[in-house]
Coordinates of C-alpha atoms in Angstrom, one line a residue:
Chain E
X26 CA 107.5 91.6 130.6
X27 CA 104.9 94.2 129.9
X28 CA 102.5 93.6 127.1
X29 CA 103.1 96.0 124.2
X30 CA 99.4 96.9 123.9
X31 CA 99.4 98.7 127.3
X32 CA 102.5 100.7 126.6
X33 CA 102.0 101.4 122.9
X34 CA 101.0 105.1 123.4
X35 CA 104.2 105.8 125.2
X36 CA 106.9 104.3 123.0
X37 CA 107.5 107.6 121.3
X38 CA 107.8 109.3 124.7
X39 CA 110.4 106.7 125.8
X40 CA 112.5 107.2 122.7
X41 CA 112.3 111.0 123.1
X42 CA 113.4 110.7 126.7
X43 CA 116.4 108.6 125.6
X44 CA 117.4 111.4 123.2
X45 CA 117.1 114.2 125.9
X46 CA 120.7 113.3 127.0
X47 CA 122.1 113.6 123.5
X48 CA 122.1 112.0 120.1
X49 CA 122.0 108.2 119.9
X50 CA 121.4 105.3 117.5
X51 CA 119.0 102.4 117.2
X52 CA 120.6 99.7 119.3
X53 CA 121.8 102.1 122.0
X54 CA 118.3 103.5 122.4
X55 CA 116.7 100.1 122.6
X56 CA 119.4 98.8 125.0
X57 CA 118.9 101.8 127.3
X58 CA 115.2 101.4 127.4
X59 CA 115.6 97.8 128.4
X60 CA 118.1 98.8 131.1
X61 CA 116.0 101.6 132.5
X62 CA 113.0 99.4 132.6
X63 CA 115.0 96.9 134.6
X64 CA 114.5 94.3 131.8
X65 CA 110.7 94.6 132.3
X66 CA 110.2 96.1 128.8
X67 CA 112.0 95.2 125.6
X68 CA 111.0 97.4 122.6
X69 CA 110.6 95.2 119.5
X70 CA 112.8 96.1 116.5
X71 CA 109.8 96.9 114.3
X72 CA 108.2 99.0 117.1
X73 CA 111.5 101.0 117.4
X74 CA 111.8 101.7 113.7
X75 CA 108.1 102.6 113.1
X76 CA 108.5 105.0 116.0
X77 CA 111.7 106.5 114.4
X78 CA 109.9 107.0 111.1
X79 CA 106.8 108.5 112.7
X80 CA 108.8 110.8 114.9
X81 CA 111.0 112.0 112.1
X82 CA 108.0 112.6 109.8
X83 CA 106.5 114.8 112.5
X84 CA 109.7 116.7 112.9
X85 CA 110.3 115.6 116.5
X86 CA 113.6 114.0 115.8
X87 CA 116.2 114.4 113.0
X88 CA 118.5 111.7 111.7
X89 CA 122.0 111.9 110.3
X90 CA 124.9 109.6 109.5
X91 CA 127.9 109.4 111.7
X92 CA 130.7 106.9 112.4
X93 CA 130.3 105.4 115.8
X94 CA 133.0 104.6 118.4
X95 CA 133.5 101.1 116.8
X96 CA 134.2 102.8 113.5
X97 CA 130.8 101.5 112.1
X98 CA 128.8 104.0 110.1
X99 CA 125.4 104.5 111.8
X100 CA 122.2 106.4 111.6
X101 CA 122.0 108.7 114.6
X102 CA 119.0 110.5 115.9
X103 CA 118.7 113.7 117.9
X104 CA 115.7 115.4 119.4
X105 CA 114.4 118.7 117.9
X106 CA 112.7 121.8 119.5
X107 CA 109.3 120.4 118.4
X108 CA 110.3 117.1 119.8
X109 CA 111.1 118.6 123.2
X110 CA 107.7 120.4 123.2
X111 CA 105.9 117.2 122.3
X112 CA 107.8 115.3 125.0
X113 CA 106.7 117.9 127.7
X114 CA 103.1 117.6 126.4
X115 CA 103.2 113.8 126.7
X116 CA 104.6 114.1 130.3
X117 CA 101.7 116.2 131.5
X118 CA 99.3 113.9 129.6
X119 CA 100.8 111.0 131.5
X120 CA 100.4 112.8 134.8
X121 CA 96.7 113.1 134.2
X122 CA 96.4 109.6 132.8
X123 CA 98.1 108.2 135.8
X124 CA 95.9 110.1 138.2
X125 CA 92.7 109.0 136.5
X126 CA 93.7 105.3 136.1
X127 CA 95.0 105.2 139.7
X128 CA 91.5 106.1 141.0
X129 CA 90.4 102.7 139.7
X130 CA 93.3 100.7 141.0
X131 CA 93.2 99.2 144.4
X132 CA 95.2 96.5 146.2
X133 CA 93.0 93.5 146.5
Chain J
X224 CA 125.4 86.7 111.2
X225 CA 124.4 85.2 107.9
X226 CA 121.4 83.8 109.6
X227 CA 120.2 87.3 110.6
X228 CA 120.8 88.5 107.0
X229 CA 118.8 85.6 105.5
X230 CA 116.0 86.1 108.1
X231 CA 115.6 89.8 107.1
X232 CA 115.8 88.9 103.4
X233 CA 112.9 86.5 103.7
X234 CA 110.9 89.0 105.8
X235 CA 111.4 91.8 103.4
X236 CA 110.9 89.7 100.2
X237 CA 107.2 90.5 99.7
X238 CA 107.7 94.3 100.1
X239 CA 108.6 96.7 97.4
X240 CA 112.4 97.6 97.1
X241 CA 112.0 101.3 97.5
X242 CA 114.9 103.4 98.9
X243 CA 112.9 103.9 102.2
X244 CA 112.4 100.1 102.6
X245 CA 116.0 99.2 101.8
X246 CA 117.3 101.9 104.1
X247 CA 115.0 100.6 106.9
X248 CA 116.2 97.0 106.3
X249 CA 119.9 98.1 106.5
X250 CA 119.4 100.0 109.7
X251 CA 117.4 97.1 111.3
X252 CA 120.2 94.7 110.3
X253 CA 122.7 97.0 112.0
X254 CA 120.7 97.1 115.2
X255 CA 120.2 93.3 115.2
X256 CA 123.9 92.7 114.6
X257 CA 124.8 95.1 117.5
X258 CA 122.4 93.2 119.7
X259 CA 123.7 89.8 118.6
X260 CA 127.4 90.9 119.2
X261 CA 126.5 92.1 122.7
X262 CA 124.6 89.0 123.6
X263 CA 127.6 86.9 122.5
X264 CA 129.9 89.0 124.7
X265 CA 127.6 88.4 127.6
X266 CA 128.4 84.7 127.1
X267 CA 125.4 83.5 125.2
X268 CA 125.9 80.9 122.6
X269 CA 125.5 81.8 118.9
X270 CA 122.3 79.8 118.8
X271 CA 120.8 81.5 121.8
X272 CA 121.9 84.9 120.6
X273 CA 120.2 84.5 117.3
X274 CA 117.1 83.1 119.0
X275 CA 116.8 86.2 121.3
X276 CA 117.4 88.7 118.4
X277 CA 114.7 87.0 116.3
X278 CA 112.2 86.8 119.1
X279 CA 112.6 90.5 119.8
X280 CA 112.2 91.5 116.1
X281 CA 108.4 92.1 116.2
X282 CA 105.9 92.2 113.3
X283 CA 107.0 93.3 109.9
X284 CA 103.4 93.6 108.7
X285 CA 102.6 96.0 111.5
X286 CA 105.7 98.1 110.7
X287 CA 104.8 98.3 107.0
X288 CA 101.2 99.1 107.9
X289 CA 102.4 102.0 110.1
X290 CA 104.6 103.3 107.3
X291 CA 101.7 102.9 104.8
X292 CA 103.7 100.6 102.5
X293 CA 101.8 98.0 100.5
X294 CA 103.2 94.6 99.5
X295 CA 104.9 94.6 96.2
X296 CA 102.3 92.2 94.7
X297 CA 99.6 94.8 95.3
X298 CA 101.5 97.7 93.7
X299 CA 102.9 95.6 90.8
X300 CA 101.3 94.6 87.5
X301 CA 98.3 93.0 89.2
X302 CA 95.9 95.9 89.7
X303 CA 93.6 95.7 92.7
X304 CA 90.0 97.1 92.4
X305 CA 88.6 98.5 95.7
X306 CA 85.0 98.2 96.8
X307 CA 84.4 101.9 96.0
X308 CA 85.9 101.6 92.5
X309 CA 83.7 98.5 91.9
X310 CA 80.5 100.4 93.0
X311 CA 81.4 103.4 90.9
X312 CA 82.0 101.2 87.9
X313 CA 78.7 99.6 88.4
X314 CA 77.0 103.0 88.4
X315 CA 78.8 104.0 85.2
X316 CA 77.8 100.8 83.5
X317 CA 74.1 101.2 84.5
X318 CA 74.1 104.7 83.1
X319 CA 75.9 103.8 79.9
X320 CA 73.6 100.8 79.3
X321 CA 70.6 103.0 79.7
X322 CA 72.0 105.5 77.2
X323 CA 72.9 102.8 74.7
X324 CA 69.4 101.3 75.0
X325 CA 67.8 104.6 74.2
X326 CA 70.4 105.1 71.4
X327 CA 69.4 101.8 69.7
X328 CA 65.8 102.5 70.1
X329 CA 66.3 105.9 68.5
X330 CA 68.3 104.5 65.5
X331 CA 65.8 101.7 64.8
X332 CA 62.8 104.1 65.1
X333 CA 64.7 106.5 62.8
X334 CA 65.2 103.9 60.1
X335 CA 61.5 102.8 60.5
X336 CA 60.3 106.4 60.2
X337 CA 62.4 106.9 57.1
X338 CA 60.9 103.8 55.5
X339 CA 57.4 105.0 56.4
X340 CA 58.0 108.4 54.8
X341 CA 59.5 106.8 51.7
X342 CA 56.6 104.4 51.4
X343 CA 54.0 107.2 51.9
X344 CA 55.7 109.1 49.1
X345 CA 55.6 106.1 46.9
X346 CA 51.9 105.9 47.4
X347 CA 51.4 109.6 46.6
X348 CA 50.5 110.6 50.1
X349 CA 52.3 113.9 49.8
X350 CA 50.3 114.8 46.8
X351 CA 51.9 117.7 45.0
X352 CA 55.3 117.3 46.7
X353 CA 58.2 116.7 44.4
X354 CA 60.3 113.5 44.9
X355 CA 63.1 115.6 46.2
X356 CA 61.0 117.2 48.9
X357 CA 59.7 113.9 50.1
X358 CA 63.2 112.5 50.3
X359 CA 64.3 115.5 52.2
X360 CA 61.6 114.8 54.7
X361 CA 62.8 111.2 54.9
X362 CA 66.3 112.4 55.5
X363 CA 65.1 114.8 58.2
X364 CA 63.2 112.0 59.9
X365 CA 66.3 109.8 59.8
X366 CA 68.6 112.6 61.2
X367 CA 66.1 113.6 63.9
X368 CA 66.5 110.1 65.3
X369 CA 70.0 109.1 64.4
X370 CA 71.9 112.2 65.4
X371 CA 70.8 112.1 69.0
X372 CA 71.5 108.4 69.0
X373 CA 75.1 109.1 68.0
X374 CA 75.3 111.6 70.8
X375 CA 73.9 109.0 73.3
X376 CA 76.5 106.5 72.2
X377 CA 79.3 108.9 72.6
X378 CA 77.9 110.0 76.0
X379 CA 77.6 106.3 77.1
X380 CA 81.3 105.9 76.7
X381 CA 82.2 108.8 79.1
X382 CA 83.5 107.7 82.5
X383 CA 84.4 104.3 81.2
X384 CA 87.9 105.3 80.1
X385 CA 88.9 105.5 83.8
X386 CA 88.1 101.8 84.0
X387 CA 90.3 100.7 81.1
X388 CA 92.3 98.5 83.4
X389 CA 89.3 96.2 83.6
X390 CA 90.2 95.1 80.1
X391 CA 93.5 93.7 81.3
X392 CA 94.3 91.5 84.2
X393 CA 93.2 92.7 87.6
X394 CA 92.2 91.5 91.1
X395 CA 89.0 92.4 92.9
X396 CA 89.4 93.2 96.6
X397 CA 87.5 90.7 98.8
X398 CA 85.0 93.4 99.8
X399 CA 84.4 94.5 96.3
X400 CA 84.0 90.9 95.2
X401 CA 81.2 90.0 97.7
X402 CA 79.4 93.3 97.1
X403 CA 79.5 92.8 93.3
X404 CA 78.3 89.2 93.7
X405 CA 75.3 90.4 95.9
X406 CA 74.4 93.1 93.3
X407 CA 74.6 90.6 90.5
X408 CA 72.4 88.2 92.4
X409 CA 69.8 91.0 93.0
X410 CA 69.9 91.8 89.3
X411 CA 69.3 88.3 88.1
X412 CA 65.5 88.4 88.0
X413 CA 65.5 91.7 86.1
X414 CA 68.0 90.3 83.7
X415 CA 66.1 87.1 82.9
X416 CA 62.8 89.0 82.6
X417 CA 64.4 91.5 80.2
X418 CA 65.9 88.8 78.1
X419 CA 62.6 86.9 77.8
X420 CA 60.7 90.0 76.8
X421 CA 63.4 91.0 74.3
X422 CA 63.4 87.6 72.8
X423 CA 59.6 87.6 72.4
X424 CA 59.7 91.0 70.8
X425 CA 62.4 89.9 68.4
X426 CA 60.7 86.7 67.5
X427 CA 57.3 88.4 67.0
X428 CA 58.7 91.2 64.9
X429 CA 58.6 89.3 61.5
X430 CA 54.9 88.7 62.1
X431 CA 54.3 92.4 61.3
X432 CA 56.1 91.9 57.9
X433 CA 54.1 88.7 57.3
X434 CA 50.7 90.4 58.0
X435 CA 51.7 93.4 55.7
X436 CA 52.7 90.9 53.0
X437 CA 49.4 89.2 53.2
X438 CA 47.6 92.6 52.9
X439 CA 49.4 93.3 49.6
X440 CA 52.9 94.0 48.4
X441 CA 52.5 97.8 48.8
X442 CA 52.1 97.3 52.5
X443 CA 55.5 95.6 52.9
X444 CA 57.4 98.8 53.8
X445 CA 55.0 99.6 56.7
X446 CA 55.3 96.0 57.9
X447 CA 59.0 96.3 57.8
X448 CA 58.9 99.6 59.7
X449 CA 56.8 98.0 62.5
X450 CA 59.2 95.1 62.5
X451 CA 62.2 97.4 62.9
X452 CA 60.4 99.3 65.7
X453 CA 59.8 96.0 67.5
X454 CA 63.3 95.0 66.9
X455 CA 64.4 98.3 68.3
X456 CA 62.6 97.5 71.5
X457 CA 64.2 94.1 71.6
X458 CA 67.7 95.4 70.9
X459 CA 67.2 98.2 73.5
X460 CA 66.2 95.7 76.2
X461 CA 69.1 93.4 75.3
X462 CA 71.5 96.3 75.4
X463 CA 70.2 97.5 78.8
X464 CA 70.1 94.2 80.7
X465 CA 73.0 92.7 78.8
X466 CA 75.1 95.8 79.4
X467 CA 74.5 95.7 83.1
X468 CA 75.0 92.0 83.3
X469 CA 78.2 92.4 81.3
X470 CA 79.4 95.0 83.8
X471 CA 79.0 92.5 86.6
X472 CA 80.6 89.7 84.6
X473 CA 83.5 92.0 83.7
X474 CA 84.1 92.8 87.4
X475 CA 83.9 89.2 88.5
X476 CA 85.7 88.0 85.4
X477 CA 83.0 85.5 84.5
X478 CA 81.5 84.3 81.2
X479 CA 82.8 86.5 78.4
X480 CA 85.3 88.1 80.7
X481 CA 87.5 85.3 81.8
X482 CA 91.2 86.0 81.0
X483 CA 91.2 83.8 77.9
X484 CA 87.9 85.2 76.6
X485 CA 89.0 88.8 76.9
X486 CA 91.7 88.2 74.2
X487 CA 89.1 86.5 72.0
X488 CA 86.6 89.4 72.4
X489 CA 89.2 92.0 71.5
X490 CA 89.5 90.4 68.1
X491 CA 85.8 90.0 67.6
X492 CA 85.2 93.6 68.6
X493 CA 87.6 94.7 65.9
X494 CA 85.7 92.7 63.3
X495 CA 82.4 94.3 64.5
X496 CA 83.8 97.8 64.2
X497 CA 84.2 97.1 60.5
X498 CA 81.2 94.9 59.7
X499 CA 78.4 96.9 61.1
X500 CA 79.2 100.3 59.6
X501 CA 79.5 98.5 56.2
X502 CA 76.0 97.1 56.8
X503 CA 74.6 100.6 57.4
X504 CA 76.3 102.0 54.3
X505 CA 74.8 99.2 52.2
X506 CA 71.4 99.9 53.8
X507 CA 71.4 103.6 53.0
X508 CA 72.9 103.4 49.6
X509 CA 70.5 100.7 48.5
X510 CA 67.7 102.8 50.0
X511 CA 68.5 106.3 48.8
X512 CA 70.2 105.5 45.6
X513 CA 68.4 102.4 44.4
X514 CA 65.3 102.9 46.4
X515 CA 65.1 99.3 47.5
X516 CA 63.6 100.0 50.9
X517 CA 61.4 97.0 50.4
X518 CA 64.2 94.5 50.6
X519 CA 67.3 96.2 51.9
X520 CA 66.4 96.0 55.6
X521 CA 67.3 92.3 55.2
X522 CA 71.0 93.4 55.5
X523 CA 70.7 93.6 59.3
X524 CA 69.5 90.1 60.0
X525 CA 71.9 88.8 57.4
X526 CA 74.8 90.7 59.0
X527 CA 73.8 89.5 62.4
X528 CA 73.8 85.9 61.3
X529 CA 77.1 86.2 59.4
X530 CA 78.7 88.0 62.3
X531 CA 77.7 85.4 64.8
X532 CA 79.0 82.7 62.4
X533 CA 82.4 84.5 62.0
X534 CA 82.7 84.9 65.8
X535 CA 81.7 81.2 66.3
X536 CA 84.3 80.0 63.8
X537 CA 87.0 82.2 65.3
X538 CA 86.4 80.9 68.9
X539 CA 86.2 77.3 67.7
X540 CA 89.6 77.7 65.9
X541 CA 91.1 79.3 68.9
X542 CA 89.9 76.5 71.1
X543 CA 91.3 73.8 68.8
X544 CA 94.5 75.7 68.6
X545 CA 94.6 75.9 72.4
X546 CA 94.2 72.1 72.6
X547 CA 96.9 71.3 70.0

């Protein structure tokens, strides 16, 4: 499992990515992140919800209530235009970050 | 399921029950329940499932910090004083103690000047002046000193109203506490020097009266005036160093400012607000109406002693009541 310190700056990006394919709710997002990371990264509950709050405050995501497939009423999130722009920004930032860090990484 | 509910309840207990927090708690419970159900479906035992859900919860402190939410205890009745507030209060106290010291000096000098003018008049120093003119001069002397003093006292109170909460119960932040303790320690030598000098001035002041008395009864008012001037210096010093020391004690809730003492002082201050103005009225009436400037100054030491006695009896009775 990856340490949460290393990945901290990209939690928001991961959540936004998960919403690119359409609206989703807390557990589904967290489950998909785990699945996509091949069980190497599990986002803690508190990390997930502080990210939701932060993203919504910045206008990158919007929340609404909806009854899920199981009939349970849930809070759903969807990505906004601003969120999409922010996501793209983070992607190019990661490209540069990766390039830079890679210069200092070698197989020993 | 109930285990998860109880777990979240205990985690959220110290935090304020605002709509935002309750909402967050409900959503987190939903997510945890979803996760739990799925783990069970994957063949995990109830015990294992709960273990996994709890281990993946994270840190509630971090979450609340991120959201900028303070624990309920810190936003409740117990007011917390930050380092900056404590320093600002200290500045205000220093300024107000200085103004009060000058105010006391001015009042005592004013009374002394009035006595000198009255005595000079008695001895015919103003020659052809009528008694009325001389008294007018005495009055002017009094007002020239006393009116600015009243202004100083009023000014000394400004800024303090923002720190009214210090009269009630409050908590000092750890940073504020250590800063205040340091400053109080640094002030200690100034404080003790001030008290010693003030005590010397106070004790020496009757000597002026004594010398005047020896030189003849006519000299008594001059002696009394010098005594009052010396007392003015003593009171001003007491007010200055005592005021600053009191500010530190109030912040650190020491000495006169422990929680029990605060209540006691509130009562004694109410008595003082009545007693001292009465003393001044008696002083001026006996002086201007009955012209007993030679003896009426005695009202101040008498009031001081009586007042100390009343305060002493009150706190003794309170203490015995507290024990009973």
